[in-house]
PDB file of C-alpha atoms in Angstrom:
ATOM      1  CA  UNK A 178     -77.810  36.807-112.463  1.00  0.00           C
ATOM      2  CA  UNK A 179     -75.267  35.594-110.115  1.00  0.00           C
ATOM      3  CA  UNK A 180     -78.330  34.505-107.653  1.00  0.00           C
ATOM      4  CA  UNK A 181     -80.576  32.637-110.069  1.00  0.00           C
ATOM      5  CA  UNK A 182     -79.626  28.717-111.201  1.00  0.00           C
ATOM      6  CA  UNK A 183     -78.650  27.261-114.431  1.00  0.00           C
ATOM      7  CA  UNK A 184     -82.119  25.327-114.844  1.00  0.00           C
ATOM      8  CA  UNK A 185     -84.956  24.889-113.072  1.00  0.00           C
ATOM      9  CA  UNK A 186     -84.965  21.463-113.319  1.00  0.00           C
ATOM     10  CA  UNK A 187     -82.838  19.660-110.644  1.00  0.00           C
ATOM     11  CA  UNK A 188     -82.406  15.897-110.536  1.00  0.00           C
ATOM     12  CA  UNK A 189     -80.553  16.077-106.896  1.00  0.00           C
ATOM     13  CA  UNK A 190     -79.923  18.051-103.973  1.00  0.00           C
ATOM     14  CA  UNK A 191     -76.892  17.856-101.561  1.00  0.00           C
ATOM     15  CA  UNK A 192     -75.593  19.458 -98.096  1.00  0.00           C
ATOM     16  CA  UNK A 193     -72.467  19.752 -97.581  1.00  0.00           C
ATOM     17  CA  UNK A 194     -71.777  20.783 -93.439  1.00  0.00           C
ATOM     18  CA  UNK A 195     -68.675  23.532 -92.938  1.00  0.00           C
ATOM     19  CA  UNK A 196     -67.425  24.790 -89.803  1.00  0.00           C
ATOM     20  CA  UNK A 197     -69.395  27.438 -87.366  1.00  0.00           C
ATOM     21  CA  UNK A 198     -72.378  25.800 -88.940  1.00  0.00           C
ATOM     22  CA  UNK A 199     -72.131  27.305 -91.979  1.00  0.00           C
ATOM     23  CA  UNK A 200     -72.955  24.924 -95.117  1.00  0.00           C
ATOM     24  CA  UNK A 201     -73.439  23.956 -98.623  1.00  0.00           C
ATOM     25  CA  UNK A 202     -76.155  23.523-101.529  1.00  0.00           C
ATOM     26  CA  UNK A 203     -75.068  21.158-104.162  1.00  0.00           C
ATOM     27  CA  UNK A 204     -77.666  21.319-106.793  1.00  0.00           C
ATOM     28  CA  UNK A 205     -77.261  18.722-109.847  1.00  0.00           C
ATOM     29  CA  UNK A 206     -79.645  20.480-112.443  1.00  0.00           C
ATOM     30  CA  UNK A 207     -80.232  19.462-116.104  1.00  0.00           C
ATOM     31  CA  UNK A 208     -77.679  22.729-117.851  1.00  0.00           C
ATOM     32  CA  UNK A 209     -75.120  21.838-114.846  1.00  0.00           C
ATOM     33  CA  UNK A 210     -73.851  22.107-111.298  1.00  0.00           C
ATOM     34  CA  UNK A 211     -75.143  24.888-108.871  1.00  0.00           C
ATOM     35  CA  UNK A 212     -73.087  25.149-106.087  1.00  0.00           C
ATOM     36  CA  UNK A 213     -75.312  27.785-103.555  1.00  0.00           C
ATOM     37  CA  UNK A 214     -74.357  29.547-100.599  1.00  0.00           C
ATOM     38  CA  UNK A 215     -77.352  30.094 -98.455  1.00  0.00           C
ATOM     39  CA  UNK A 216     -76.060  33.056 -96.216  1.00  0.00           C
ATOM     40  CA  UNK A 217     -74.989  35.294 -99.244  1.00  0.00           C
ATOM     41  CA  UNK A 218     -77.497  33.773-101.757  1.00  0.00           C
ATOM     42  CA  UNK A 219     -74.725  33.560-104.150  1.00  0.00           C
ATOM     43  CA  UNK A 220     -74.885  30.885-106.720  1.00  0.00           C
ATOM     44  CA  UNK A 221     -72.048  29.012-108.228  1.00  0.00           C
ATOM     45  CA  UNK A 222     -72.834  27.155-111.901  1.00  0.00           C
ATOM     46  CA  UNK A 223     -70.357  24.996-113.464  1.00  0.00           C
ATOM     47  CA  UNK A 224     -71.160  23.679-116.970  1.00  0.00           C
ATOM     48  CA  UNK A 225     -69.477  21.808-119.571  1.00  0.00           C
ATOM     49  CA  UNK A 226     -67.941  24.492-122.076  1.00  0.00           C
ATOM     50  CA  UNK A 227     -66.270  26.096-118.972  1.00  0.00           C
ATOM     51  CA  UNK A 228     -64.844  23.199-117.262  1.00  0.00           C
ATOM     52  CA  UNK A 229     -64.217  20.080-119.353  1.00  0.00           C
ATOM     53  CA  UNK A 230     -63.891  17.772-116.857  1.00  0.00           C
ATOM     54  CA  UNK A 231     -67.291  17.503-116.073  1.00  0.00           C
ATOM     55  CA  UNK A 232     -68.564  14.578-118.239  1.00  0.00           C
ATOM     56  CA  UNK A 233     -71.644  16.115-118.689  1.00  0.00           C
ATOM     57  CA  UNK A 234     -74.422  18.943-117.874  1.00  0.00           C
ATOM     58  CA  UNK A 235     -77.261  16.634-116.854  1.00  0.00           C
ATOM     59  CA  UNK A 236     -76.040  15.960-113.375  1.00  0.00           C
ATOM     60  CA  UNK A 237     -78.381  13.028-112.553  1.00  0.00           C
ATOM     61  CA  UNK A 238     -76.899  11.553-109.169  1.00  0.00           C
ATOM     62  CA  UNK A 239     -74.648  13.421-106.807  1.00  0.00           C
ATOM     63  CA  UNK A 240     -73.046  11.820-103.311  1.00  0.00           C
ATOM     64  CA  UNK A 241     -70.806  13.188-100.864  1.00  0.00           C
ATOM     65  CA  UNK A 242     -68.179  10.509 -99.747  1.00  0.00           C
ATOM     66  CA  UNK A 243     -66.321  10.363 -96.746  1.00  0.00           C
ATOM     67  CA  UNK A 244     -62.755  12.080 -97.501  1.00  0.00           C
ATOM     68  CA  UNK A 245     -65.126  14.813 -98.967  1.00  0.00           C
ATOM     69  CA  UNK A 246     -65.347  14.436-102.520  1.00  0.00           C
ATOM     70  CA  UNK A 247     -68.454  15.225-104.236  1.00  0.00           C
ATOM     71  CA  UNK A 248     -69.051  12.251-106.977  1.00  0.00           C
ATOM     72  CA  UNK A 249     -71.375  13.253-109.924  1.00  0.00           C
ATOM     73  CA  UNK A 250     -73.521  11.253-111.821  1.00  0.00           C
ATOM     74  CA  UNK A 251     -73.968  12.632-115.097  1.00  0.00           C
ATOM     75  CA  UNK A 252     -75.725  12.186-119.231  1.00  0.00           C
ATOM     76  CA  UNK A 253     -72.098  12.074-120.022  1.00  0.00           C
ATOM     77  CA  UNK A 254     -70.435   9.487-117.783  1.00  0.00           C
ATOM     78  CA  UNK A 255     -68.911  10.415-114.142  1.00  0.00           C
ATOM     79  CA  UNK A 256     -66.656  13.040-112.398  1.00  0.00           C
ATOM     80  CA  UNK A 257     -65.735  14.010-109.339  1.00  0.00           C
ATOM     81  CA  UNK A 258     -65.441  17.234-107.699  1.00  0.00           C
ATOM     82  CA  UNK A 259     -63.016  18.858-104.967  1.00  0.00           C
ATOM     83  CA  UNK A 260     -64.649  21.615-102.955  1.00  0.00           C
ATOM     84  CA  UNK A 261     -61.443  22.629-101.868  1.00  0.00           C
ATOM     85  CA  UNK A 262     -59.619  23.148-105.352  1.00  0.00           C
ATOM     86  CA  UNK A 263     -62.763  23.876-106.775  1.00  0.00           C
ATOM     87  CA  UNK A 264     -62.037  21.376-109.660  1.00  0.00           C
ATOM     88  CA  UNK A 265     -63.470  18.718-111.464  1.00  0.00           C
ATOM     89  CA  UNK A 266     -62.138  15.182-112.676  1.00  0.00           C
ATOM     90  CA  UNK A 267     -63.523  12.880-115.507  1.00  0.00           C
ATOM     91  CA  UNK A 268     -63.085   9.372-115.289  1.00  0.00           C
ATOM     92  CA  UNK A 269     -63.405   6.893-118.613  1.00  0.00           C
ATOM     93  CA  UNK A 270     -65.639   3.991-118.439  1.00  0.00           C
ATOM     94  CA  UNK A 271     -64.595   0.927-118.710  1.00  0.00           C
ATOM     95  CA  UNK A 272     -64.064  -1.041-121.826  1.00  0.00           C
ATOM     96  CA  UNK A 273     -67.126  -3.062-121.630  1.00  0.00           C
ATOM     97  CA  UNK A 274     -69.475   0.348-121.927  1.00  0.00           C
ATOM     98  CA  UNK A 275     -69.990   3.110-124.834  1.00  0.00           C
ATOM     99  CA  UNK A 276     -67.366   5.630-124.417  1.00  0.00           C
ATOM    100  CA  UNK A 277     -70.556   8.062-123.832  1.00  0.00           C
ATOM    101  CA  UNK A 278     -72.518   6.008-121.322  1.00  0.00           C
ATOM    102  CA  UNK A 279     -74.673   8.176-119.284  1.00  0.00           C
ATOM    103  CA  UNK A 280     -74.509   7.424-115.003  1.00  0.00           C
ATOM    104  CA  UNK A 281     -77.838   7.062-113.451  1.00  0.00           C
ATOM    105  CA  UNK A 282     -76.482   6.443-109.674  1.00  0.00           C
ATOM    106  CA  UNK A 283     -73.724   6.629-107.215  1.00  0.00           C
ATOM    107  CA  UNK A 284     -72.998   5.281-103.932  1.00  0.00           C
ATOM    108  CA  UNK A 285     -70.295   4.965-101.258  1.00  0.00           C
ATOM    109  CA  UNK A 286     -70.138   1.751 -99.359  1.00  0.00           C
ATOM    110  CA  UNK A 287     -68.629   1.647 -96.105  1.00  0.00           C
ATOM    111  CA  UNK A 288     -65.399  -0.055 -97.563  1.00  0.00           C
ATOM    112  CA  UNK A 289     -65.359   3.254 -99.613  1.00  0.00           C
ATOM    113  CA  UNK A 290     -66.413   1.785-102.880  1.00  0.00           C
ATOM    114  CA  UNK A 291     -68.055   3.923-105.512  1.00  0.00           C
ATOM    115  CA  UNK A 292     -70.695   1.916-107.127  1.00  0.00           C
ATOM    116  CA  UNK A 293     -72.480   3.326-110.400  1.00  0.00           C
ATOM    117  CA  UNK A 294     -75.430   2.524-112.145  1.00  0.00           C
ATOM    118  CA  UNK A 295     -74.890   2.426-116.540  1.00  0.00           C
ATOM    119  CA  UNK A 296     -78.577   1.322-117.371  1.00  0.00           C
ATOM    120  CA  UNK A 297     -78.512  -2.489-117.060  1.00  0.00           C
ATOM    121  CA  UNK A 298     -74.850  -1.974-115.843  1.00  0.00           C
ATOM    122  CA  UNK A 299     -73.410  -2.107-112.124  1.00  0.00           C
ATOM    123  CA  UNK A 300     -70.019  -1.652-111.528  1.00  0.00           C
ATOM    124  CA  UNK A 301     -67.926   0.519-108.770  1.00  0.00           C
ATOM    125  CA  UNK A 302     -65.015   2.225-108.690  1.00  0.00           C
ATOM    126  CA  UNK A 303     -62.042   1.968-106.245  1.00  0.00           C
ATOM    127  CA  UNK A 304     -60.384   5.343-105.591  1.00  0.00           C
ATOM    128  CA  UNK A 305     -57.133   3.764-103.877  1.00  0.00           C
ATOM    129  CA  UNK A 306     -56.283   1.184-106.948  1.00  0.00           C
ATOM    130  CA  UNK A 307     -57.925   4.082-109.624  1.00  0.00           C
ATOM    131  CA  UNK A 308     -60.139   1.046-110.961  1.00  0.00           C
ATOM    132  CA  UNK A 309     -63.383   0.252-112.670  1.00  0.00           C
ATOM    133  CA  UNK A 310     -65.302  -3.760-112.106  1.00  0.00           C
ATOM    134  CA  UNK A 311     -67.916  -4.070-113.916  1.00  0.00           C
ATOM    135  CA  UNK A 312     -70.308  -6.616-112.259  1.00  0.00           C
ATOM    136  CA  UNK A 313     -71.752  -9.910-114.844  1.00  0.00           C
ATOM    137  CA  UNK A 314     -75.044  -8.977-116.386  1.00  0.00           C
ATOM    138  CA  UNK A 315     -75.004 -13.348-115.478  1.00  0.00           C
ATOM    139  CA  UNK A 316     -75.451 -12.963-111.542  1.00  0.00           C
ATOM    140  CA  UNK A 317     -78.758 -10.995-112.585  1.00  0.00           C
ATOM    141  CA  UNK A 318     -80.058 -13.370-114.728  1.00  0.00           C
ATOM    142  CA  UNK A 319     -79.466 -16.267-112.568  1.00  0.00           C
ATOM    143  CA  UNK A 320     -81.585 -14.464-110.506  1.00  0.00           C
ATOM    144  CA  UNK A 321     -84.833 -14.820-112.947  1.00  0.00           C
ATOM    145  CA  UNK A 322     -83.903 -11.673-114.935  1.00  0.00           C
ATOM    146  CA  UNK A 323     -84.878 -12.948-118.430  1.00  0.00           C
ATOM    147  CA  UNK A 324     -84.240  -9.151-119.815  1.00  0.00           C
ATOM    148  CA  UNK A 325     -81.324  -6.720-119.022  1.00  0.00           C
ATOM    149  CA  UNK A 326     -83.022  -4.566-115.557  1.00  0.00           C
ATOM    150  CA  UNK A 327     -82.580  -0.838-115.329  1.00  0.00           C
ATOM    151  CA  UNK A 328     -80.853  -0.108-112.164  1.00  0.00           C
ATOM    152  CA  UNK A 329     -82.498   2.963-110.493  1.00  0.00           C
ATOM    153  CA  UNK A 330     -81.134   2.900-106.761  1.00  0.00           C
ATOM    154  CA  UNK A 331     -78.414   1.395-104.729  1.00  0.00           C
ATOM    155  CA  UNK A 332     -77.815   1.516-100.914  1.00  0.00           C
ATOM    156  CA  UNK A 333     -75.773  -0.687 -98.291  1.00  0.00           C
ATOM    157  CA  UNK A 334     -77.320  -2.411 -94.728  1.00  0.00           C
ATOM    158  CA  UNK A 335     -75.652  -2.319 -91.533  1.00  0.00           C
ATOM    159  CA  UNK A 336     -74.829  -5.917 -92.763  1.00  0.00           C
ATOM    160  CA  UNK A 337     -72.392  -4.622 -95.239  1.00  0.00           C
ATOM    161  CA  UNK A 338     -75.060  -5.925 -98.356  1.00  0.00           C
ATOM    162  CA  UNK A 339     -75.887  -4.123-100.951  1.00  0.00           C
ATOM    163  CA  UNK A 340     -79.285  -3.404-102.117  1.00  0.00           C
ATOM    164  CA  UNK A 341     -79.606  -2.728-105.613  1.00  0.00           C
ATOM    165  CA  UNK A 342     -83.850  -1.392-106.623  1.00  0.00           C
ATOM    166  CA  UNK A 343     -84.395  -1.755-110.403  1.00  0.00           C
ATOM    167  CA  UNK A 344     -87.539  -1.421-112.403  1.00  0.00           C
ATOM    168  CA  UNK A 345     -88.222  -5.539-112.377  1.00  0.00           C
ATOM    169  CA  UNK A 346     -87.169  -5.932-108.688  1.00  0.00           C
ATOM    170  CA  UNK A 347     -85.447  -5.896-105.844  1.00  0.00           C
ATOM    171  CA  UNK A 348     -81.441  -7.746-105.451  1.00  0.00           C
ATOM    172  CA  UNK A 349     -78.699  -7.609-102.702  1.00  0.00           C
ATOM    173  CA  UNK A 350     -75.421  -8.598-103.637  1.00  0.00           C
ATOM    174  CA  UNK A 351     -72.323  -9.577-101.261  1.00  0.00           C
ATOM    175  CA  UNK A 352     -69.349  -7.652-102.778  1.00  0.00           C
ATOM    176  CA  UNK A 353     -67.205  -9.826-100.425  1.00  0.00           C
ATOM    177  CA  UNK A 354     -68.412 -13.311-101.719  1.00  0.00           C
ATOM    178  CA  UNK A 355     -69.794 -11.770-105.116  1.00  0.00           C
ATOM    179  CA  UNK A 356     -73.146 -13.257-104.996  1.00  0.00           C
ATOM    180  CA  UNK A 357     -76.663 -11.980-105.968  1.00  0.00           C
ATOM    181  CA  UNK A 358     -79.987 -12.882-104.647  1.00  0.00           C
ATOM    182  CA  UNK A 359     -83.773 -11.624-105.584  1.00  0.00           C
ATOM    183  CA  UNK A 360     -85.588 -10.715-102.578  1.00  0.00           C
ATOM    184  CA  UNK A 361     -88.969 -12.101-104.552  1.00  0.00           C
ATOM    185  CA  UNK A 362     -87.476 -15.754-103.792  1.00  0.00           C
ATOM    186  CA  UNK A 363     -87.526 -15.647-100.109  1.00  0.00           C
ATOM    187  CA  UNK A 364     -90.779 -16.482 -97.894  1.00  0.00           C
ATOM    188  CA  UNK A 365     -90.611 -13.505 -95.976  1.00  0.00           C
ATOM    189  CA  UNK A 366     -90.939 -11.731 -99.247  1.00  0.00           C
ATOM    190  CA  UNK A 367     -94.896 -12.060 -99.443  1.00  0.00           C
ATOM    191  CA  UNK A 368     -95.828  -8.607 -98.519  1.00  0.00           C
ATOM    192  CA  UNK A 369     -93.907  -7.280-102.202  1.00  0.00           C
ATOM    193  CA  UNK A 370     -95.795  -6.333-104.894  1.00  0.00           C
ATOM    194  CA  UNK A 371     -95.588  -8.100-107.599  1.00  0.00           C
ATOM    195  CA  UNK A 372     -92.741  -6.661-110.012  1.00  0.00           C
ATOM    196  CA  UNK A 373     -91.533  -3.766-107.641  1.00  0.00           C
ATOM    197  CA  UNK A 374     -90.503  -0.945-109.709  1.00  0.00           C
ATOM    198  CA  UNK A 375     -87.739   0.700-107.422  1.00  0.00           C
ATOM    199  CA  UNK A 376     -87.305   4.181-107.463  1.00  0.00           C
ATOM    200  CA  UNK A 377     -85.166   4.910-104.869  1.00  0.00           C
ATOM    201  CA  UNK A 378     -83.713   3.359-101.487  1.00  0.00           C
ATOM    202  CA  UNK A 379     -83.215   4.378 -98.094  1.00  0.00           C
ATOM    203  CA  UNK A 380     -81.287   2.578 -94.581  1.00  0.00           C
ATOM    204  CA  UNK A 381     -82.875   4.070 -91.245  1.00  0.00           C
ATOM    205  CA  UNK A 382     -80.133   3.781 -88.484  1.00  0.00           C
ATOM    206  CA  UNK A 383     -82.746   0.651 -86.981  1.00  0.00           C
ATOM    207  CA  UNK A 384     -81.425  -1.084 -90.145  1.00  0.00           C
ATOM    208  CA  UNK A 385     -84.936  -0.774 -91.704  1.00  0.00           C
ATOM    209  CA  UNK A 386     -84.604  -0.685 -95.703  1.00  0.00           C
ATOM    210  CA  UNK A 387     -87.100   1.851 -97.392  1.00  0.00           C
ATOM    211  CA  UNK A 388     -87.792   0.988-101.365  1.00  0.00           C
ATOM    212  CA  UNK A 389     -89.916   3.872-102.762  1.00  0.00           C
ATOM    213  CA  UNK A 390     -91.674   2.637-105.902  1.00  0.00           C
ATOM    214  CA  UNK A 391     -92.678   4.192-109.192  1.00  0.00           C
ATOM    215  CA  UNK A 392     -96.558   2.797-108.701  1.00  0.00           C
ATOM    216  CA  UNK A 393     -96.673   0.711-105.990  1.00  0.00           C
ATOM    217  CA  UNK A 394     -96.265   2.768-102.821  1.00  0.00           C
ATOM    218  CA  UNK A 395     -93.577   2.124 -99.994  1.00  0.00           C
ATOM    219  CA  UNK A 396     -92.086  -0.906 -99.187  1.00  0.00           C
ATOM    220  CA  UNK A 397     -90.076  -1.549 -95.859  1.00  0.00           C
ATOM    221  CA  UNK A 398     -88.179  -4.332 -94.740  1.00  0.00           C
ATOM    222  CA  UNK A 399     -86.611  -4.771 -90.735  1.00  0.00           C
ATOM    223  CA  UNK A 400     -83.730  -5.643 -92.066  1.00  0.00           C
ATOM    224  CA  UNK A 401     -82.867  -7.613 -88.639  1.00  0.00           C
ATOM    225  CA  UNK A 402     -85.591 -10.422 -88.591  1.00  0.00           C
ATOM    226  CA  UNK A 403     -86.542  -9.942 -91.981  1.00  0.00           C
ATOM    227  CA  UNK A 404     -89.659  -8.301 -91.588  1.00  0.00           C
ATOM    228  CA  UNK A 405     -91.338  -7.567 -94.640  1.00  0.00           C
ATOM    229  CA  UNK A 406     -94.441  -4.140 -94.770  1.00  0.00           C
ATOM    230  CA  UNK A 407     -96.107  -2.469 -97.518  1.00  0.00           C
ATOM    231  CA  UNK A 408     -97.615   1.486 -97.177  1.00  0.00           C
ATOM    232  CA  UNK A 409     -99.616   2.712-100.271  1.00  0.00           C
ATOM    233  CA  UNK A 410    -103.096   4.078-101.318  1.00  0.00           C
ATOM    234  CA  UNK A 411    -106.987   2.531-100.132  1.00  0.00           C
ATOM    235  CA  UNK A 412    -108.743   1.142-102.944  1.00  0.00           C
ATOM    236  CA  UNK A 413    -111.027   4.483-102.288  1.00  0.00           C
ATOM    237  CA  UNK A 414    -108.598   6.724-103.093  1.00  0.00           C
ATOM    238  CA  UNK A 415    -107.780   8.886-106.329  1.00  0.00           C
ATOM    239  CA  UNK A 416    -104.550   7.817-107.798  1.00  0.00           C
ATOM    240  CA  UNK A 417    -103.602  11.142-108.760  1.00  0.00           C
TER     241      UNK A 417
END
């Protein structure tokens, strides 16, 4: 059925804007990418076994960067793909990783940097030199990490800083000077809850930094003075 998808389950959702208004739908789904045109209804899949470039069918993370490649995230490591061509590229991980090492997240920083998340790993990629750097697992655990941290979101301030949510916290890291810092160890940090569990991160154009949690509600932070706000559930209310 050329206007059904390859799975119901979809990890991500992307728009991509074309001229005269016209757009579109990049799903990542668990068998696969769905590529959907919303004025015909017509959907695109690309899998594995047809196009073997695409590192794998679990498309976990996608991004849209700004010469208009679509980056994927995938089970089976990362590709990218050219709307235009309509064709994919694999890339091999770098020696430090399994040659099989799932991608959790991808991100374009304004220098055009694509950073990935491995698990415990950050690294980025740099389309111009066609190179991998893996960041030290060190600058974490200088930071208090006693255990490796699962990196589950990554977004960049007006600042140029990177913000990096993981299940035991919340870093930024200069890529410039190639330092790391906790946000826990700063005094405006008292609002936190204890051992944020990041699940994903957002910049508002005011500079404000949104951390969505796995259990602990919404975190914000004015990014400007430092300003540090917490939104979740009353003690009176169901969980659930």
């Amino acid at each position: 059925n050329p206007n059904s998808l390859s799975s119901n389950y979809v990890n991500k959702v992307l728009i991509r804007p074309g001229q005269h208004n016209e757009y579109q739908v990049f799903a990542g789904t668990g068998n696969g990418l769905n590529i959907i045109d919303p004025k015909t209804g017509i959907i695109d899949r690309y899998r594995t076994g047809d196009n073997p470039s695409l590192a794998g069918n679990d498309i976990i993370d996608i991004v849209l960067d700004h010469s208009g490649i679509i980056w994927l995230a995938t089970d089976g490591g990362l590709s990218s793909f050219n709307p235009e061509s309509r064709s994919f590229r694999k890339y091999p991980v770098p020696n430090q990783l399994p040659e099989y090492s799932p991608i959790f997240t991808v991100f374009e920083d304004s220098d055009g940097r694509i950073w990935l998340s491995s698990g415990d790993e950050l690294m980025y990629y740099q389309p111009i030199e066609d190179t991998f750097t893996v960041i030290p697992d060190s600058l974490f655990q200088s930071n208090g990490a006693n255990n490796p941290v699962a990196i589950t979101a990554i977004t960049e301030d007006n600042f140029g800083r990177l913000w990096i949510g993981t299940e035991f916290g919340l870093y930024y890291y200069n890529a410039n000077q190639g330092t790391m810092d906790v946000m826990s160890e700063h005094p405006e940090s008292i609002n936190i809850p204890t051992l944020l569990k990041v699940s994903n991160l957002l910049v508002d154009r005011f500079n404000m930094l949104w951390a969505g949690t796995f259990s602990n509600g919404c975190t914000t932070i004015d990014l400007n003075p430092r300003i540090v706000d917490h939104y979740g559930i009353s003690s009176d209310q169901s969980t659930e």
